[in-house]
Coordinates of C-alpha atoms and ligand atoms in Angstrom, one line a residue:
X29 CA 0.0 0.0 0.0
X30 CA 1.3 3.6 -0.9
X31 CA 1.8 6.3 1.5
X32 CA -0.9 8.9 2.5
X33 CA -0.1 12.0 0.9
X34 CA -0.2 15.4 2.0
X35 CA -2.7 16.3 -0.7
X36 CA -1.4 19.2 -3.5
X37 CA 0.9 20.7 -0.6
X38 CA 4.2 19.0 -1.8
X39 CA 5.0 18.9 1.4
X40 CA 5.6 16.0 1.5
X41 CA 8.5 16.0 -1.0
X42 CA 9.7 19.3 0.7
X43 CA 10.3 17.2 4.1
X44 CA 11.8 13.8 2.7
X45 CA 13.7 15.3 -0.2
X46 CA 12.3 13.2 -2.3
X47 CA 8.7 13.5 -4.8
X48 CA 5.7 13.5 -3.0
X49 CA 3.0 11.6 -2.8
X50 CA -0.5 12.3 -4.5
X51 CA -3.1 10.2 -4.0
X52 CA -6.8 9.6 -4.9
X53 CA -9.8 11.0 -2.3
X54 CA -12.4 8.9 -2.1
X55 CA -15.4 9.5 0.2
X56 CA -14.5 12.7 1.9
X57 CA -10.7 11.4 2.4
X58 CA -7.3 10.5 1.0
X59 CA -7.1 7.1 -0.3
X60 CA -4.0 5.8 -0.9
X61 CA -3.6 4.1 -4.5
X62 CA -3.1 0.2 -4.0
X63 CA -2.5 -0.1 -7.6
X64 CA 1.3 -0.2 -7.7
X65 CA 1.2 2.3 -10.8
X66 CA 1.7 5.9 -10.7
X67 CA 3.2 8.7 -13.1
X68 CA 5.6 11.7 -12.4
X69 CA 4.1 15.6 -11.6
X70 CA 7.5 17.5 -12.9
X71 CA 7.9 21.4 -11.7
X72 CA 8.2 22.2 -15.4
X73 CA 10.2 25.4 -14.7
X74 CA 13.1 23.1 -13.0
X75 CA 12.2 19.6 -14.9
X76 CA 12.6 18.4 -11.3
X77 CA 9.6 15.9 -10.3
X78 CA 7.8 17.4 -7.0
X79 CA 5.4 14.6 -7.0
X80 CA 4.6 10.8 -7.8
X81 CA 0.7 10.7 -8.5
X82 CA -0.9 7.1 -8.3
X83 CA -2.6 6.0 -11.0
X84 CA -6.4 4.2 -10.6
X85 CA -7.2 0.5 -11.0
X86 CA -10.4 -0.4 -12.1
X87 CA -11.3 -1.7 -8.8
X88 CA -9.9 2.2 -7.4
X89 CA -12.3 3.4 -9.7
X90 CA -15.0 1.1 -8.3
X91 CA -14.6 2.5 -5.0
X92 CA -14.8 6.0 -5.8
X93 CA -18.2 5.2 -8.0
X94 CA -18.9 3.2 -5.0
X95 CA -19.0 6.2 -2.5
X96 CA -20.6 8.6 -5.4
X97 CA -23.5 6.0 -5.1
X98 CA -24.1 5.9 -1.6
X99 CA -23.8 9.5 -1.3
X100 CA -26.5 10.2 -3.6
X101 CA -29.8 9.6 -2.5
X102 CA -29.3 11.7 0.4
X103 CA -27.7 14.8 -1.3
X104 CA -30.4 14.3 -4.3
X105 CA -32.8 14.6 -1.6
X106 CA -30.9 17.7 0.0
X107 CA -32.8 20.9 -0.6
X108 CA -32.1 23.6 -2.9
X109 CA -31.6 26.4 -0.1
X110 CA -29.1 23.6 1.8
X111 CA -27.1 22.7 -1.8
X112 CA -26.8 26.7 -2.2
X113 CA -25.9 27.4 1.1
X114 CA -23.0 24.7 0.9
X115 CA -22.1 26.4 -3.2
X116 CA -22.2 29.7 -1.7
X117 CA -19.5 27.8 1.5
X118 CA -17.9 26.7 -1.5
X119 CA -17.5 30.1 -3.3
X120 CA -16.1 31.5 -0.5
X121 CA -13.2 28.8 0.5
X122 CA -12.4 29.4 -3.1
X123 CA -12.1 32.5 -3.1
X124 CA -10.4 32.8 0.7
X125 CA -7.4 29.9 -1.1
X126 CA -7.2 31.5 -4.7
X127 CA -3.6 32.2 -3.9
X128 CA -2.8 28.5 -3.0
X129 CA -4.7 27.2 -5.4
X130 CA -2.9 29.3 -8.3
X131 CA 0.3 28.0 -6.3
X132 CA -0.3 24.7 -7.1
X133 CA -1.0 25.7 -10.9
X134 CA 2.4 27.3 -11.6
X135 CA 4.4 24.9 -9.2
X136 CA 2.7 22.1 -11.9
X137 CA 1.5 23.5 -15.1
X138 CA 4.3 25.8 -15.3
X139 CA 1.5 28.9 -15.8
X140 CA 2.9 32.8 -14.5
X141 CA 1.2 33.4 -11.4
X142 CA -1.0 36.3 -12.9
X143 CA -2.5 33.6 -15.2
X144 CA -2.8 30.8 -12.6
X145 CA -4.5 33.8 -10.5
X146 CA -6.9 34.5 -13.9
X147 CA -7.6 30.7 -14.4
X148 CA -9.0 30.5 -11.0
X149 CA -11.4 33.6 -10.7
X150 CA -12.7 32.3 -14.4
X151 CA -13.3 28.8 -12.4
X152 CA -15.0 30.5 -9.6
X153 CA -17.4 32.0 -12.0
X154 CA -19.1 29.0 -12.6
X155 CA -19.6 28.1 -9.0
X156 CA -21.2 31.6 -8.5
X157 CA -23.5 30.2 -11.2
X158 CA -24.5 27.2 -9.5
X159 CA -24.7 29.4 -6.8
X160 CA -28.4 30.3 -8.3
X161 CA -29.2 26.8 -8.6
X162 CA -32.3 27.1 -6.9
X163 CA -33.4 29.6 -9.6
X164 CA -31.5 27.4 -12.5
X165 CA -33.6 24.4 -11.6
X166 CA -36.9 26.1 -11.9
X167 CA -39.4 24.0 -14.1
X168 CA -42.7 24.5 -15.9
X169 CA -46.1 24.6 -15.4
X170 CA -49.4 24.9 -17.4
X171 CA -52.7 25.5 -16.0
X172 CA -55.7 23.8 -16.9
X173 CA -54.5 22.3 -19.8
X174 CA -57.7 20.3 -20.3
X175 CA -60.4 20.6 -18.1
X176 CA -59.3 20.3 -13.8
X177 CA -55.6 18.7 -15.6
X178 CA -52.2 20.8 -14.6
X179 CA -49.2 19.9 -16.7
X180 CA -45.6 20.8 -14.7
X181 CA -42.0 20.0 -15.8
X182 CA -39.5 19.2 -13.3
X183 CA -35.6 18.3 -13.6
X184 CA -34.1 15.7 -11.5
X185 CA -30.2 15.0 -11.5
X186 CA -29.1 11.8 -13.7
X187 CA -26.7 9.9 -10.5
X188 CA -23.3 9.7 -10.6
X189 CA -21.5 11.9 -13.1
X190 CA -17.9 11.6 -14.4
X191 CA -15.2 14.4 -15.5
X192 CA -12.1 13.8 -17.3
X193 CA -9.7 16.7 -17.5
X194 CA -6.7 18.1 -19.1
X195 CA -3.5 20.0 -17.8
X196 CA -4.1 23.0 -19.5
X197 CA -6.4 24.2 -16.9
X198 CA -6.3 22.1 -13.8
X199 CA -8.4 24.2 -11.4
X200 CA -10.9 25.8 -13.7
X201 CA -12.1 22.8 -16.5
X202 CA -12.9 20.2 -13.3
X203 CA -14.7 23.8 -11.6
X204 CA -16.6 23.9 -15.3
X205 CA -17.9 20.5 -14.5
X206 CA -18.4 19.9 -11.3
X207 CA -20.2 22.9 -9.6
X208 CA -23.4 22.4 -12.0
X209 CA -23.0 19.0 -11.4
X210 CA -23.4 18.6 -7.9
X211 CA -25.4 21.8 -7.8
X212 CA -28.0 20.3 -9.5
X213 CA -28.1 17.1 -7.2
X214 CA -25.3 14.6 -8.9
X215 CA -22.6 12.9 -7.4
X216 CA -19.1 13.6 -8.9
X217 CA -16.5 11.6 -10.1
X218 CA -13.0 13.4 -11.0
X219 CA -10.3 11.9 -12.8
X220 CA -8.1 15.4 -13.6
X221 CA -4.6 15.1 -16.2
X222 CA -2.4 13.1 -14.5
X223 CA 0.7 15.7 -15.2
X224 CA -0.9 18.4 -12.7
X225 CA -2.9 16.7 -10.3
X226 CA -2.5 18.7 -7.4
X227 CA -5.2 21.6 -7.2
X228 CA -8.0 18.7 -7.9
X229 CA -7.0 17.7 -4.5
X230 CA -6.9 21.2 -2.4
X231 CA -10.4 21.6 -4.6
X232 CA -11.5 18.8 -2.9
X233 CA -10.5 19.5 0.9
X234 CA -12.7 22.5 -0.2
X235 CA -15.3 21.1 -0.9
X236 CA -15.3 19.1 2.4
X237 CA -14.9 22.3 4.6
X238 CA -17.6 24.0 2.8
X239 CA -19.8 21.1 4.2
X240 CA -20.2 18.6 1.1
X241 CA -21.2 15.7 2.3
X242 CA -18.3 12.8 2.3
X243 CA -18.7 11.1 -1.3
X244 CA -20.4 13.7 -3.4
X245 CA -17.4 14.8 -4.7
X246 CA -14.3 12.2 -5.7
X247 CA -11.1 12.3 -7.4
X248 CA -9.3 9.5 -8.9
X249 CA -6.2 9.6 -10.6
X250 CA -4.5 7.8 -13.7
X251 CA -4.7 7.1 -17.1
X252 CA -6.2 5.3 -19.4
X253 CA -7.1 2.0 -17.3
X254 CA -9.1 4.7 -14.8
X255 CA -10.6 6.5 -18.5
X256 CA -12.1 2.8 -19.5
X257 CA -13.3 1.9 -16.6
X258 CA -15.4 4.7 -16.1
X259 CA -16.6 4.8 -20.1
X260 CA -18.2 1.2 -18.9
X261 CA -18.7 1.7 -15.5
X262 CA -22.9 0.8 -15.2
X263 CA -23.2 3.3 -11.9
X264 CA -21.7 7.0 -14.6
X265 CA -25.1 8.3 -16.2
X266 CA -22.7 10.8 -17.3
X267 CA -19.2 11.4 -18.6
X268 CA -17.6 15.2 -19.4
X269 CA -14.7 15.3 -21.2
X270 CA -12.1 18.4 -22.2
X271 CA -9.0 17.6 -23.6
X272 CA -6.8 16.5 -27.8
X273 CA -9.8 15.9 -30.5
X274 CA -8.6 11.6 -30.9
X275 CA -9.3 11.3 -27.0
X276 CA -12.7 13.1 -27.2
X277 CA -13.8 11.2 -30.2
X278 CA -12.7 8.3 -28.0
X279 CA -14.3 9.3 -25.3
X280 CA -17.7 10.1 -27.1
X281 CA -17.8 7.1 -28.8
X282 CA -16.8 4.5 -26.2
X283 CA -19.4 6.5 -23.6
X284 CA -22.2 6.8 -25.6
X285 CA -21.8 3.1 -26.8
X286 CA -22.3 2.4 -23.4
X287 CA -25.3 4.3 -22.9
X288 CA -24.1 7.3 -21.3
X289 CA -24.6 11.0 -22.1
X290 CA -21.2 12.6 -23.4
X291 CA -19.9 16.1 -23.9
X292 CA -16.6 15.5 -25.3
X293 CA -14.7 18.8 -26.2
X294 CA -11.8 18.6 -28.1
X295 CA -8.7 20.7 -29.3
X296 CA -8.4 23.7 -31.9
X297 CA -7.0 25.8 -34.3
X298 CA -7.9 29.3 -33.7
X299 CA -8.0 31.8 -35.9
X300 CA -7.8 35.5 -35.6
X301 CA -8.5 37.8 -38.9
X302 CA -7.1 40.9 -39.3
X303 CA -8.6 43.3 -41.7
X304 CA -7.0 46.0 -43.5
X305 CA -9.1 48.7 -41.7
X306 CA -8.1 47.4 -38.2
X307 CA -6.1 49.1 -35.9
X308 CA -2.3 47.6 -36.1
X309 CA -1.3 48.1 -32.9
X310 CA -4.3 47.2 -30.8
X311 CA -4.4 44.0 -33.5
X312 CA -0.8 43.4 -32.7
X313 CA -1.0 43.5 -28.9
X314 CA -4.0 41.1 -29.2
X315 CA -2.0 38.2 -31.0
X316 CA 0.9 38.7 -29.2
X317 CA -1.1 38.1 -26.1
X318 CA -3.6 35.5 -26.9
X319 CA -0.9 33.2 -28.8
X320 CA 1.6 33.7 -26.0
X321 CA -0.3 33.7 -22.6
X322 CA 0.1 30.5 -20.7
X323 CA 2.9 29.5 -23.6
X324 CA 0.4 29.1 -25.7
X325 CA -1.1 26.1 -23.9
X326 CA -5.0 27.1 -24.2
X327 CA -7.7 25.6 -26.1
X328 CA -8.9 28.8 -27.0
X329 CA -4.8 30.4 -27.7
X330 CA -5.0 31.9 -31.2
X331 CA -2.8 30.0 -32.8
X332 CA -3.3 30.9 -36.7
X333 CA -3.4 34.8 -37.8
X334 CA -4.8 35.3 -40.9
X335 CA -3.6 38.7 -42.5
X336 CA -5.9 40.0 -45.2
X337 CA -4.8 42.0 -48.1
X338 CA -2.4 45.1 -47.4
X339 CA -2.3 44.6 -43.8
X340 CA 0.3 42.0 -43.6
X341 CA 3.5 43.8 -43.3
X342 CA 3.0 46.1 -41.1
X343 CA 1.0 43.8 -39.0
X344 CA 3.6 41.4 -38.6
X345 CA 6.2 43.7 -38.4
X346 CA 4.3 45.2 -35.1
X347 CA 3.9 41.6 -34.0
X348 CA 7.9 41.4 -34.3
X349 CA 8.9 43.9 -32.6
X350 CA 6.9 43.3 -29.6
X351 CA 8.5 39.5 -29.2
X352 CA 12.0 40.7 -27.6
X353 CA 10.2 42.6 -24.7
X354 CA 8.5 39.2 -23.4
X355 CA 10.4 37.8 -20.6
X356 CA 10.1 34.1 -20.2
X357 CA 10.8 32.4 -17.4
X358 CA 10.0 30.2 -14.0
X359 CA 6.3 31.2 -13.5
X360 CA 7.0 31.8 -9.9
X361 CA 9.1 35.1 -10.9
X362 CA 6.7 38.0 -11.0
X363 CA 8.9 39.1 -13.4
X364 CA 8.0 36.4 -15.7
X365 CA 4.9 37.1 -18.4
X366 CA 5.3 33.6 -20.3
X367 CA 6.0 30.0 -18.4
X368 CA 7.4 26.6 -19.5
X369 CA 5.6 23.9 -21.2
X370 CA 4.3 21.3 -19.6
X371 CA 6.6 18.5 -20.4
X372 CA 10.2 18.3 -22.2
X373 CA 8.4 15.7 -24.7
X374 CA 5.9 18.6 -25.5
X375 CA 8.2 21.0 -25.6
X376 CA 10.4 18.6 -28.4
X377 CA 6.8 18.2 -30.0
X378 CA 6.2 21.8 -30.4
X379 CA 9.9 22.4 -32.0
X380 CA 9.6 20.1 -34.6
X381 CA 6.9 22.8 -35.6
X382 CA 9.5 25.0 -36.2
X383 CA 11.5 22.8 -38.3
X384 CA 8.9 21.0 -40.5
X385 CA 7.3 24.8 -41.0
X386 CA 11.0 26.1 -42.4
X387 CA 11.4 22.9 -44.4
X388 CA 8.2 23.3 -46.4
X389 CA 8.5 26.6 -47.0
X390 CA 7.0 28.6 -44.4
X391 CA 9.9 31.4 -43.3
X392 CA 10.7 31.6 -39.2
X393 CA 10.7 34.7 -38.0
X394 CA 11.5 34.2 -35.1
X395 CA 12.8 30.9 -33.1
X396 CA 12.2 30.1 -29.8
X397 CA 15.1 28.0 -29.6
X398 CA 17.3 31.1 -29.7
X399 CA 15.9 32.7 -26.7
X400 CA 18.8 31.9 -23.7
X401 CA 16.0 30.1 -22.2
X402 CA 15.5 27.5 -23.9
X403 CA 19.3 26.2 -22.7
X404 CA 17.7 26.2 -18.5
X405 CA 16.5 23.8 -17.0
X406 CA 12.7 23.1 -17.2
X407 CA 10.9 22.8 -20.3
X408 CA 11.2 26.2 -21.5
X409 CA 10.7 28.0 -25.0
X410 CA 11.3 31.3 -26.1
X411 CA 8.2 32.7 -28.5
X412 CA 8.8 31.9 -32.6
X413 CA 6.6 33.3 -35.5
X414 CA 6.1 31.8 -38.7
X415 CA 5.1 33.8 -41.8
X416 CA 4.0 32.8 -45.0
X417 CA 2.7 29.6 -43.7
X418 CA 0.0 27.8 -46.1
X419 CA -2.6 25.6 -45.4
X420 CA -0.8 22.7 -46.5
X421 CA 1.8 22.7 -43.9
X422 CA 1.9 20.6 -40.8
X423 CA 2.2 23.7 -38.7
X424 CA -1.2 24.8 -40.0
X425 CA -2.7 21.3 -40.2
X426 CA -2.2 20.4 -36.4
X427 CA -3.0 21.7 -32.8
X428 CA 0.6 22.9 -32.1
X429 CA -0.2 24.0 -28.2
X430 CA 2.8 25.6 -27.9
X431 CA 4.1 29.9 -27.9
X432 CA 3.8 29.3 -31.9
X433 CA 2.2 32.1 -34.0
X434 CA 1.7 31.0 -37.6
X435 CA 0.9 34.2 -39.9
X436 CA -1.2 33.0 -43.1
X437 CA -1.6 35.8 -45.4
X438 CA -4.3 35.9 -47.8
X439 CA -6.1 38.2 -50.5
X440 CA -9.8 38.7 -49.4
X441 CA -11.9 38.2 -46.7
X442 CA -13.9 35.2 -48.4
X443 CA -10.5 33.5 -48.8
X444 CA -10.0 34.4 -44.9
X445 CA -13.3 33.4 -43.9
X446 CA -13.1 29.5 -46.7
X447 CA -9.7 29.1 -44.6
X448 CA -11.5 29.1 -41.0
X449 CA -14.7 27.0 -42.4
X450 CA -12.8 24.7 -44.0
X451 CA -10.3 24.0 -41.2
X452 CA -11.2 20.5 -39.4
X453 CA -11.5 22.8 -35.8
X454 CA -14.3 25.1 -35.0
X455 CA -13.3 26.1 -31.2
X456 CA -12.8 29.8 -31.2
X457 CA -12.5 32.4 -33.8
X458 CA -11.8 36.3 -34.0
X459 CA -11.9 39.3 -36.3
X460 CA -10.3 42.3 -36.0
X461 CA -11.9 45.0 -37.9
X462 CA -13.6 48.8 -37.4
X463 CA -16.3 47.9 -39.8
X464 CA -19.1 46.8 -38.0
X465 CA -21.0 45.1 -41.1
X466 CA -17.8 43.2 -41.5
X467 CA -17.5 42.1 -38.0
X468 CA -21.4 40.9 -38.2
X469 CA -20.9 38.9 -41.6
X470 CA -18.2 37.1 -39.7
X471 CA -20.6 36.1 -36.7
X472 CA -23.1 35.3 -39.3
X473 CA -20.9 32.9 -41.4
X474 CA -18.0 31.5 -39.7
X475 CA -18.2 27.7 -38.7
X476 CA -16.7 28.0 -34.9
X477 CA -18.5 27.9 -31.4
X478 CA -17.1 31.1 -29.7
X479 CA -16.7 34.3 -32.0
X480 CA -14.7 37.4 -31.0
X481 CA -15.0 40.9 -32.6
X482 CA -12.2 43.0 -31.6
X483 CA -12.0 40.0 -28.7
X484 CA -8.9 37.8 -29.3
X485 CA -10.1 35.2 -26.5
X486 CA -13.5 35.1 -26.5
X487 CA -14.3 32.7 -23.5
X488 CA -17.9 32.8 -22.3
X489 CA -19.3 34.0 -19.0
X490 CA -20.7 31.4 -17.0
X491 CA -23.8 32.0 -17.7
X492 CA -23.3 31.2 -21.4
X493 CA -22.0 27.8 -22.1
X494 CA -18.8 26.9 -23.6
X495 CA -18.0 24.8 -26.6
X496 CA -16.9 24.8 -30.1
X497 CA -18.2 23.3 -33.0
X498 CA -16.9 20.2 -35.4
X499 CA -14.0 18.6 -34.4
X500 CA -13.4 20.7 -31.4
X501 CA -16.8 19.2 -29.8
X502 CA -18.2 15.8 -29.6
X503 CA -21.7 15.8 -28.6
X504 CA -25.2 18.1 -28.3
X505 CA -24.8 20.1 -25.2
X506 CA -22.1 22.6 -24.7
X507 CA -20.2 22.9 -21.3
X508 CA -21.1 25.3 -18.2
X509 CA -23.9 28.0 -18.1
X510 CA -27.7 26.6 -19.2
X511 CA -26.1 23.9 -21.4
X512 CA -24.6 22.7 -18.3
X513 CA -27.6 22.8 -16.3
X514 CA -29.5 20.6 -19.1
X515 CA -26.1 18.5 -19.5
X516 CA -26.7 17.4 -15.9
X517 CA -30.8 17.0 -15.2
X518 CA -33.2 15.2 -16.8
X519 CA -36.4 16.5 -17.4
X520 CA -39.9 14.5 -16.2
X521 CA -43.3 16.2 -17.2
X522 CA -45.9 15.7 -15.1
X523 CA -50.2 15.6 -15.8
X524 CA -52.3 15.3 -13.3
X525 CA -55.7 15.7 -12.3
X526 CA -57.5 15.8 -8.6
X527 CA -60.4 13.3 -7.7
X528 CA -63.6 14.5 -9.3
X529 CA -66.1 12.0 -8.8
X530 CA -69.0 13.6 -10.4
X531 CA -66.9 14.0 -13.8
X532 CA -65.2 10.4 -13.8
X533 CA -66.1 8.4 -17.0
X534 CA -64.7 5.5 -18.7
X535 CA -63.2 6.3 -22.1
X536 CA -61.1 3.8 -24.1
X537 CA -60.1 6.9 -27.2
X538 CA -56.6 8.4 -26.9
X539 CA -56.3 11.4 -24.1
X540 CA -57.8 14.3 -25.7
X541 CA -57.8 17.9 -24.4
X542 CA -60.9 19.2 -23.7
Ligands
NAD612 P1 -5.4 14.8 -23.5 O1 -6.5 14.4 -24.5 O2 -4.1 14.1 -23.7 O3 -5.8 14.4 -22.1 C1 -7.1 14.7 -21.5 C2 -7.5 13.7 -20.5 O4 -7.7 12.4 -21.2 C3 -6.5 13.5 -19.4 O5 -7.2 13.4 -18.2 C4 -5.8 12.2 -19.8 O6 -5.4 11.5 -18.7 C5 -6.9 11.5 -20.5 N1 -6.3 10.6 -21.6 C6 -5.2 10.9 -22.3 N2 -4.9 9.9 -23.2 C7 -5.9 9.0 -23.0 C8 -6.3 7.7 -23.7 N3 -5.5 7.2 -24.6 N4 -7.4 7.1 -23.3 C9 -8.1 7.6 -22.3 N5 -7.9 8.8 -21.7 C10 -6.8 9.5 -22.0 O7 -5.3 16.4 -23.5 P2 -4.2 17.2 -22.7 O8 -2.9 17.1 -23.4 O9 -4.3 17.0 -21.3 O10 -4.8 18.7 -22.9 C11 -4.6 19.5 -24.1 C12 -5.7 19.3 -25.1 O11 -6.9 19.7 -24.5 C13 -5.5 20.2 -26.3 O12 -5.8 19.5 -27.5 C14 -6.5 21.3 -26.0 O13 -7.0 22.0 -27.2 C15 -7.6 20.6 -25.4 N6 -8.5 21.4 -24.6 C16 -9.7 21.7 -25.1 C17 -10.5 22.6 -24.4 C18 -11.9 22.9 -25.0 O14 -12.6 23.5 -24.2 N7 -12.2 22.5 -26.2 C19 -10.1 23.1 -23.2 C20 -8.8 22.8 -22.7 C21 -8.0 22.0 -23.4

């Protein structure tokens, strides 16, 4: 049997010298894996390992399904005004850790703290919105919709829900998930990326201060053998996924072949269009920080500017010679506006960008492996740009997840605007422009599920949902805000009449109104 870990503290591998230990929390406490199998949790901005993280069994899983069932006829059965109370208990523990929580985000993901510090307070958004769960879960009714009948709609939570995760966002994509989730009367299944595992775990000695019952909310950890097992576990009505496009077609697939509901949200290829009327510098500033921020590690990153007509040049020149002023570094440093990536195999990934882009023709602009940085330790990359990339090229073809810009210059906005539709992805999308009829013909005809004007990140508020379209979403029901809410209830409609004896017939035809 493994050690008990100091949950997400790394503590434990402060005291010993050594990696700590994370382990899974089952049932209101820390449960030690029993597996035997467990990956490394790297300090990206060192490459030193801080943690070992035990990875699930199927019978691990079991348990932690196990305890999700128990817990939920009670909490289903837990009033609105109690569930709020202990959201709004939630909200505030949050809020009171943000710091430590962010902590854990750059001492893992790599992330400056500014961002880690963003990434939570856009997590804590949604459990303000489950906050209003009492309003949220509101139903129908209809009066007298035949004579002495009442018709009312109700929604009722599906059981025990599941949420797989990636390490691009540890704290907020689990917060996407599970605040509806539970808000709405589901118990709560967790398995979070295995490469940053430690804010699922401070999350979840939260969520047990804030007064969630033990059991409603679970984390277990792992890979693949904890995915499959819950894909087929019986008990899981319910299975969110965010993370690569092959693993949420997986996921979809293997879920809903099993006869659970799936939201499966996959990666991207952004695209931000700049027109010749828009203002350089503010279109400059926009790229430069929406491809770079978080090293470009975001789902929603712009990661493909498309320059139309005359404004190439001077666009990119702008872009240029704004790249030498951003410092990269440990995420830790205040100093630092741009952190590591999150492995030194992701970081080789991303470079072979660079290379295949220069060998089929594309020029590099700039190449992050000339930044000083690249030569420290940790998993570091300066930021590169690409120009005159095409849409055959590998750089534009794949999710690159890395502090890559790829400039692809074209003629006209319909040439802009066939690019974006016909690109595989439909996440997020952006045009920069002054010309307001311009702006609204994009919204009107681009294929993608989030659309910026002027916006380079456009990320809904909670109380919109979040998802993209094609192969960036697998699924009907997009994630967070009133998709969320629907996501986890189901609804039950409800006709009823009250004993009238002097009106009571029999009356074999089908149920007319009357
Ligand atoms: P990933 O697909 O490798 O992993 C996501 C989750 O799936 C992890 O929990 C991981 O353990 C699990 N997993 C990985 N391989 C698996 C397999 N073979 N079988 C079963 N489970 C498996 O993604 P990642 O690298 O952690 O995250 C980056 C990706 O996530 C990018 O593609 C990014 O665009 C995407 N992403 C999308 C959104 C969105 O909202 N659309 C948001 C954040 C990240």
């Amino acid at each position: 049997m493994t050690q008990i870990a100091e949950p997400g503290t790394g503590a434990a591998a402060q005291s010993s010298g050594g990696p700590g230990r994370i382990s899974h929390w089952i049932d209101g406490r820390v449960a030690p894996g029993t597996a035997g199998r467990h990956g490394p949790v790297y300090n990206p901005a060192t490459g030193v390992q801080s943690h070992a993280v035990d990875f699930a069994s199927a019978d691990e899983v079991d348990l932690a399904v196990a305890a999700a069932a128990a817990a939920f006829p009670a909490w289903r059965a837990t009033s609105l005004a109690k569930r709020s109370e202990i959201l709004f208990r939630i909200r505030a523990l949050v809020d009171e850790h943000r710091r430590e929580i962010a902590g854990l985000l750059t001492a893992q993901h790599g992330k400056t703290t500014v961002d880690a510090l963003g990434e939570v307070a856009r997590g804590l958004e949604n459990i303000e919105f489950a906050c209003g769960v009492p309003h949220l879960l509101k139903g129908g009714f209809s009066e007298q919709v035949s004579t002495g009948v009442d018709v009312f709609s109700i929604r009722q939570p599906l059981g025990v829900v599941a949420g797989i995760t990636p390490f691009n966002f540890p704290a907020m994509v689990p917060m996407w998930m599970f605040a509806n989730a539970i808000a709405c009367g589901n118990t709560f299944v967790l398995k979070p990326s295995e490469k940053d595992p430690g804010a699922s775990m401070l999350i979840a000695e939260l969520l047990r201060e804030a007064g969630l019952p033990n059991g409603v909310f679970n984390v277990v950890h792992g890979d693949k053998v904890a995915v499959d097992r819950i894909l087929e576990h019986p008990v899981i009505q319910a299975v969110s996924f965010v993370g690569s496009t092959p693993i949420a077609r997986y996921i979809y697939e293997t879920g809903t072949r099993a006869g659970k509901r799936v939201q499966a949200l996959g990666g991207a290829k952004n695209h931000m269009v700049v027109l010749p009327d828009a203002d350089i510098g503010m279109a400059a500033d926009a790229a430069v920080s929406a491809a770079y921020g978080s090293a470009g590690e975001r789902c929603m990153a712009v990661a493909a500017l498309v320059a139309v007509g005359t404004v190439a040049d001077p666009l990119v020149a702008a872009i240029h010679e704004r790249l030498p002023r951003i410092k990269v570094g440990d995420g830790s440093d205040p100093a630092s506006e741009m952190g590591p990536l999150i492995t030194r195999l992701h970081r080789d990934k991303v470079v072979s960008y660079l290379d295949s882009g220069r060998e089929q023709g594309a020029s590099v602009v700039v190449d992050g492996r000339d930044d000083p940085i690249y030569a420290a330790d940790g998993f570091h990359l300066g930021v590169s740009l690409i120009d005159h990339v095409t849409a055959e090229m590998d750089c534009y073809k794949d999710e690159i997840f890395g502090p890559v810009l790829i400039v692809i210059r074209v003629d006209s906005y319909d040439e802009a605007l066939k690019l974006i539709n016909d690109n595989p992805y439909g996440n997020g999308t952006a045009i920069f422009t002054r010309d307001g009829g311009a702006a609204r013909q994009f919204q009107f005809d681009v294929s993608a599920g989030m659309v910026g004007v002027n916006v380079p990140i456009p990320v809904p508020v909670a109380y919109y949902s979040f998802g993209g379209w094609k192969a960036s979403l697998f699924g009907d029901l997009h994630m967070y805000g009133p998709d969320g809410i629907n996501f986890y209830t189901r609804t039950k409609v409800v006709t009823e009449r009250w004993p009238d004896p002097a009106s009571s017939k029999v009356d074999l035809g089908f149920p007319r109104t009357r």
